[in-house]
Each structure stands twice: as C-alpha cells, then as structure tokens.
Amino acid sequence: MDVQQEEIIVGDLPKGITLAGEAYGNKTWNVLGHTYLAKVESASSFAWLSLDPSGTGVPPHIHPTQHEHILVLEGTYTLYLDGEWTTAGPGDTVRMPMGLPHAYYNKADDAAKALFWVSPAGQLSELFDQLHNLTDPEEVVRRSALLGVDFLPAGSVPGA
C-alpha cells in the first residue's frame, strides 16, 4: 500500500532559513541606540536579533498580551524582573510571562547580543517600524502604548 505524505503547515509560519547576517524580510530597525534585525515573523511568534551597545537599555515595561523571551548570545544583561534585579549571560534564557514588569540594560563595557522573541507576535513588528530612528523617548512611550507595550512611569522602579 502506498502512503502519501502531506506537508503539515501550522499557522502562517513560513518555512525557510534566515541567514546569520541577514534580517527576515530585510527588516532592520534602529530603536534608541539598539539595532534590531527581524529573524521570524508570523501571527504566532516574532523574533529579532538585538545588538545592544554598552550603556543602552529598555526601561521597565509590560507586554499585557505577549510572553517575551531572551536568549543571550554575547555579553551580560542586567534585568529587572517583577521587582528583582538580576543578570543573564551567554547561553542563558530569560522568560518574561505576559503582564510581568521587566526591563533590560547592557551596563557592561562591551556590546551585547541576544535573540528576543514574543508570542503571540501582536503588533511588535509594526511598533518597531514606527520607532525606527525616532529620538524622542516620550513619543516612543506614546506609540508603544498604542501598539501593546506599556512603559511604567519614570522613577517608579528604583535603579532603572
């Protein structure tokens, strides 16, 4: 008996490879000193490579409808996770469930690099499109709130 094989497709995630030095769909963003390269984009997940020079970071914020993860590739990140400060280095995976206040900073002397991803994808790619080359932090906060990322008020987290 001949068994016919069918390709199984789950969601709208296209098969393929995003090469190491390339961005998926050629999407690259500059967001307040960070360089983000899209790696995967679908309704179920969105991933990007984050290149973080020394002294950069993302202040405390919440993704109310997305889980976020970080796989640290190079360097050390200082992280705020729901009231606690900690660090993560190469090979570590950081888990930030939806609704958890979190922040990350590269306080080391050298650049850091990490793979970030969220699920579901939400409107984060669209937000990065809007934040690309934007230099006004207040406008970053305003636009973020419209597309599913809520920044905590400045000064509300000691050490941030």
PDB file of C-alpha atoms in Angstrom:
ATOM      1  CA  MET A   1       0.000   0.000   0.000  1.00  0.00           C
ATOM      2  CA  ASP A   2       1.276   3.434  -0.980  1.00  0.00           C
ATOM      3  CA  VAL A   3       1.199   6.028   1.804  1.00  0.00           C
ATOM      4  CA  GLN A   4       1.003   9.576   0.534  1.00  0.00           C
ATOM      5  CA  GLN A   5       2.979  12.146   2.546  1.00  0.00           C
ATOM      6  CA  GLU A   6       1.429  15.572   3.033  1.00  0.00           C
ATOM      7  CA  GLU A   7       3.237  18.631   4.270  1.00  0.00           C
ATOM      8  CA  ILE A   8       1.889  19.781   7.626  1.00  0.00           C
ATOM      9  CA  ILE A   9       1.537  23.548   7.937  1.00  0.00           C
ATOM     10  CA  VAL A  10       0.832  25.058  11.336  1.00  0.00           C
ATOM     11  CA  GLY A  11      -0.345  28.657  11.312  1.00  0.00           C
ATOM     12  CA  ASP A  12       1.192  31.106   8.904  1.00  0.00           C
ATOM     13  CA  LEU A  13       4.837  30.491   9.787  1.00  0.00           C
ATOM     14  CA  PRO A  14       6.726  30.149   6.504  1.00  0.00           C
ATOM     15  CA  LYS A  15       9.430  27.508   6.263  1.00  0.00           C
ATOM     16  CA  GLY A  16      12.972  28.555   5.475  1.00  0.00           C
ATOM     17  CA  ILE A  17      16.189  29.913   6.909  1.00  0.00           C
ATOM     18  CA  THR A  18      17.057  33.460   7.879  1.00  0.00           C
ATOM     19  CA  LEU A  19      20.834  33.569   7.454  1.00  0.00           C
ATOM     20  CA  ALA A  20      23.016  34.751  10.335  1.00  0.00           C
ATOM     21  CA  GLY A  21      23.919  38.128   8.865  1.00  0.00           C
ATOM     22  CA  GLU A  22      20.520  38.827   7.337  1.00  0.00           C
ATOM     23  CA  ALA A  23      17.156  40.111   8.511  1.00  0.00           C
ATOM     24  CA  TYR A  24      13.887  38.350   7.698  1.00  0.00           C
ATOM     25  CA  GLY A  25      12.135  40.413   5.033  1.00  0.00           C
ATOM     26  CA  ASN A  26      15.129  42.800   5.134  1.00  0.00           C
ATOM     27  CA  LYS A  27      13.593  44.383   8.240  1.00  0.00           C
ATOM     28  CA  THR A  28      16.198  46.161  10.354  1.00  0.00           C
ATOM     29  CA  TRP A  29      15.381  48.833  12.887  1.00  0.00           C
ATOM     30  CA  ASN A  30      17.338  51.387  14.957  1.00  0.00           C
ATOM     31  CA  VAL A  31      15.431  51.862  18.200  1.00  0.00           C
ATOM     32  CA  LEU A  32      17.056  54.298  20.646  1.00  0.00           C
ATOM     33  CA  GLY A  33      20.593  53.019  20.019  1.00  0.00           C
ATOM     34  CA  HIS A  34      19.725  49.336  19.605  1.00  0.00           C
ATOM     35  CA  THR A  35      19.868  47.615  16.240  1.00  0.00           C
ATOM     36  CA  TYR A  36      17.130  45.016  15.738  1.00  0.00           C
ATOM     37  CA  LEU A  37      17.176  42.500  12.882  1.00  0.00           C
ATOM     38  CA  ALA A  38      13.946  40.599  12.257  1.00  0.00           C
ATOM     39  CA  LYS A  39      14.522  36.825  12.294  1.00  0.00           C
ATOM     40  CA  VAL A  40      10.995  35.296  12.294  1.00  0.00           C
ATOM     41  CA  GLU A  41       7.593  36.895  11.815  1.00  0.00           C
ATOM     42  CA  SER A  42       4.204  35.220  11.903  1.00  0.00           C
ATOM     43  CA  ALA A  43       0.921  35.575  13.780  1.00  0.00           C
ATOM     44  CA  SER A  44       2.116  33.138  16.426  1.00  0.00           C
ATOM     45  CA  SER A  45       5.613  34.488  17.064  1.00  0.00           C
ATOM     46  CA  PHE A  46       8.025  37.283  16.305  1.00  0.00           C
ATOM     47  CA  ALA A  47      11.797  37.050  16.855  1.00  0.00           C
ATOM     48  CA  TRP A  48      14.591  39.568  16.402  1.00  0.00           C
ATOM     49  CA  LEU A  49      18.331  39.756  16.975  1.00  0.00           C
ATOM     50  CA  SER A  50      19.166  42.672  19.257  1.00  0.00           C
ATOM     51  CA  LEU A  51      22.592  44.317  19.067  1.00  0.00           C
ATOM     52  CA  ASP A  52      22.990  46.365  22.229  1.00  0.00           C
ATOM     53  CA  PRO A  53      25.948  48.731  22.639  1.00  0.00           C
ATOM     54  CA  SER A  54      27.296  49.421  26.097  1.00  0.00           C
ATOM     55  CA  GLY A  55      25.091  51.833  28.024  1.00  0.00           C
ATOM     56  CA  THR A  56      21.840  51.019  26.214  1.00  0.00           C
ATOM     57  CA  GLY A  57      18.676  49.503  27.591  1.00  0.00           C
ATOM     58  CA  VAL A  58      14.910  49.349  27.567  1.00  0.00           C
ATOM     59  CA  PRO A  59      13.258  50.784  30.698  1.00  0.00           C
ATOM     60  CA  PRO A  60      10.598  48.935  32.709  1.00  0.00           C
ATOM     61  CA  HIS A  61       7.574  47.968  30.664  1.00  0.00           C
ATOM     62  CA  ILE A  62       4.841  45.343  30.352  1.00  0.00           C
ATOM     63  CA  HIS A  63       3.562  43.287  27.427  1.00  0.00           C
ATOM     64  CA  PRO A  64      -0.044  42.675  28.553  1.00  0.00           C
ATOM     65  CA  THR A  65      -0.773  40.126  25.815  1.00  0.00           C
ATOM     66  CA  GLN A  66       2.622  38.593  24.972  1.00  0.00           C
ATOM     67  CA  HIS A  67       5.186  36.320  26.552  1.00  0.00           C
ATOM     68  CA  GLU A  68       8.740  37.556  25.904  1.00  0.00           C
ATOM     69  CA  HIS A  69      11.989  35.589  25.953  1.00  0.00           C
ATOM     70  CA  ILE A  70      15.672  36.424  25.603  1.00  0.00           C
ATOM     71  CA  LEU A  71      18.450  34.023  24.635  1.00  0.00           C
ATOM     72  CA  VAL A  72      21.709  35.796  25.485  1.00  0.00           C
ATOM     73  CA  LEU A  73      24.367  35.183  22.846  1.00  0.00           C
ATOM     74  CA  GLU A  74      27.114  37.620  23.873  1.00  0.00           C
ATOM     75  CA  GLY A  75      27.721  39.936  26.804  1.00  0.00           C
ATOM     76  CA  THR A  76      25.816  40.376  30.035  1.00  0.00           C
ATOM     77  CA  TYR A  77      22.385  41.899  30.510  1.00  0.00           C
ATOM     78  CA  THR A  78      21.173  43.488  33.735  1.00  0.00           C
ATOM     79  CA  LEU A  79      17.499  42.628  34.056  1.00  0.00           C
ATOM     80  CA  TYR A  80      14.580  43.853  36.102  1.00  0.00           C
ATOM     81  CA  LEU A  81      12.037  41.040  36.516  1.00  0.00           C
ATOM     82  CA  ASP A  82       8.933  41.800  38.546  1.00  0.00           C
ATOM     83  CA  GLY A  83      10.608  43.657  41.400  1.00  0.00           C
ATOM     84  CA  GLU A  84      14.029  41.957  41.331  1.00  0.00           C
ATOM     85  CA  TRP A  85      17.319  42.809  39.652  1.00  0.00           C
ATOM     86  CA  THR A  86      19.453  40.018  38.181  1.00  0.00           C
ATOM     87  CA  THR A  87      21.896  39.328  35.331  1.00  0.00           C
ATOM     88  CA  ALA A  88      21.990  36.916  32.411  1.00  0.00           C
ATOM     89  CA  GLY A  89      24.975  35.936  30.279  1.00  0.00           C
ATOM     90  CA  PRO A  90      25.807  33.867  27.208  1.00  0.00           C
ATOM     91  CA  GLY A  91      23.639  30.758  26.922  1.00  0.00           C
ATOM     92  CA  ASP A  92      21.076  31.938  29.479  1.00  0.00           C
ATOM     93  CA  THR A  93      17.390  32.143  28.515  1.00  0.00           C
ATOM     94  CA  VAL A  94      15.217  34.757  30.200  1.00  0.00           C
ATOM     95  CA  ARG A  95      11.460  34.141  30.488  1.00  0.00           C
ATOM     96  CA  MET A  96       9.085  37.070  30.937  1.00  0.00           C
ATOM     97  CA  PRO A  97       5.420  35.997  31.060  1.00  0.00           C
ATOM     98  CA  MET A  98       2.776  38.411  29.787  1.00  0.00           C
ATOM     99  CA  GLY A  99       1.889  41.048  32.341  1.00  0.00           C
ATOM    100  CA  LEU A 100       5.295  40.828  34.113  1.00  0.00           C
ATOM    101  CA  PRO A 101       7.041  44.198  34.565  1.00  0.00           C
ATOM    102  CA  HIS A 102      10.543  43.887  33.104  1.00  0.00           C
ATOM    103  CA  ALA A 103      13.493  45.858  31.742  1.00  0.00           C
ATOM    104  CA  TYR A 104      16.920  45.109  30.342  1.00  0.00           C
ATOM    105  CA  TYR A 105      20.174  47.042  30.146  1.00  0.00           C
ATOM    106  CA  ASN A 106      23.689  46.488  28.888  1.00  0.00           C
ATOM    107  CA  LYS A 107      25.698  48.046  31.710  1.00  0.00           C
ATOM    108  CA  ALA A 108      28.918  46.246  30.735  1.00  0.00           C
ATOM    109  CA  ASP A 109      31.794  47.870  28.845  1.00  0.00           C
ATOM    110  CA  ASP A 110      31.338  45.620  25.795  1.00  0.00           C
ATOM    111  CA  ALA A 111      28.440  45.264  23.357  1.00  0.00           C
ATOM    112  CA  ALA A 112      25.843  42.565  23.979  1.00  0.00           C
ATOM    113  CA  LYS A 113      23.814  40.475  21.555  1.00  0.00           C
ATOM    114  CA  ALA A 114      20.684  38.411  22.141  1.00  0.00           C
ATOM    115  CA  LEU A 115      17.826  36.721  20.342  1.00  0.00           C
ATOM    116  CA  PHE A 116      14.494  38.073  21.580  1.00  0.00           C
ATOM    117  CA  TRP A 117      11.093  36.635  20.776  1.00  0.00           C
ATOM    118  CA  VAL A 118       7.478  37.154  21.731  1.00  0.00           C
ATOM    119  CA  SER A 119       4.381  35.039  21.366  1.00  0.00           C
ATOM    120  CA  PRO A 120       1.916  35.794  20.056  1.00  0.00           C
ATOM    121  CA  ALA A 121       3.517  38.302  17.684  1.00  0.00           C
ATOM    122  CA  GLY A 122       0.954  41.031  18.290  1.00  0.00           C
ATOM    123  CA  GLN A 123       1.868  44.388  16.769  1.00  0.00           C
ATOM    124  CA  LEU A 124       5.519  44.478  17.853  1.00  0.00           C
ATOM    125  CA  SER A 125       6.945  44.471  14.314  1.00  0.00           C
ATOM    126  CA  GLU A 126       4.621  47.352  13.418  1.00  0.00           C
ATOM    127  CA  LEU A 127       5.764  49.151  16.571  1.00  0.00           C
ATOM    128  CA  PHE A 128       9.409  48.734  15.573  1.00  0.00           C
ATOM    129  CA  ASP A 129       8.513  50.211  12.159  1.00  0.00           C
ATOM    130  CA  GLN A 130       7.143  53.284  13.943  1.00  0.00           C
ATOM    131  CA  LEU A 131      10.037  53.569  16.406  1.00  0.00           C
ATOM    132  CA  HIS A 132      12.788  53.222  13.767  1.00  0.00           C
ATOM    133  CA  ASN A 133      15.119  56.258  14.055  1.00  0.00           C
ATOM    134  CA  LEU A 134      12.736  58.009  16.476  1.00  0.00           C
ATOM    135  CA  THR A 135      14.760  60.007  19.027  1.00  0.00           C
ATOM    136  CA  ASP A 136      12.076  61.368  21.377  1.00  0.00           C
ATOM    137  CA  PRO A 137      11.630  58.978  24.350  1.00  0.00           C
ATOM    138  CA  GLU A 138       8.182  60.455  25.178  1.00  0.00           C
ATOM    139  CA  GLU A 139       6.988  59.691  21.652  1.00  0.00           C
ATOM    140  CA  VAL A 140       8.406  56.159  21.947  1.00  0.00           C
ATOM    141  CA  VAL A 141       6.327  55.638  25.107  1.00  0.00           C
ATOM    142  CA  ARG A 142       3.177  57.111  23.485  1.00  0.00           C
ATOM    143  CA  ARG A 143       3.412  54.989  20.335  1.00  0.00           C
ATOM    144  CA  SER A 144       4.289  51.877  22.341  1.00  0.00           C
ATOM    145  CA  ALA A 145       1.120  52.211  24.423  1.00  0.00           C
ATOM    146  CA  LEU A 146      -0.974  52.332  21.238  1.00  0.00           C
ATOM    147  CA  LEU A 147       0.554  49.053  19.994  1.00  0.00           C
ATOM    148  CA  GLY A 148       0.598  46.839  23.079  1.00  0.00           C
ATOM    149  CA  VAL A 149       3.663  47.799  25.148  1.00  0.00           C
ATOM    150  CA  ASP A 150       3.049  49.747  28.360  1.00  0.00           C
ATOM    151  CA  PHE A 151       6.026  51.551  29.901  1.00  0.00           C
ATOM    152  CA  LEU A 152       5.976  52.108  33.657  1.00  0.00           C
ATOM    153  CA  PRO A 153       6.203  55.744  34.808  1.00  0.00           C
ATOM    154  CA  ALA A 154       9.743  57.110  35.008  1.00  0.00           C
ATOM    155  CA  GLY A 155      11.130  56.720  38.522  1.00  0.00           C
ATOM    156  CA  SER A 156       8.668  54.006  39.547  1.00  0.00           C
ATOM    157  CA  VAL A 157      11.375  51.297  39.587  1.00  0.00           C
ATOM    158  CA  PRO A 158      14.403  52.023  41.801  1.00  0.00           C
ATOM    159  CA  GLY A 159      17.626  51.550  39.860  1.00  0.00           C
ATOM    160  CA  ALA A 160      16.023  51.790  36.408  1.00  0.00           C
TER     161      ALA A 160
END
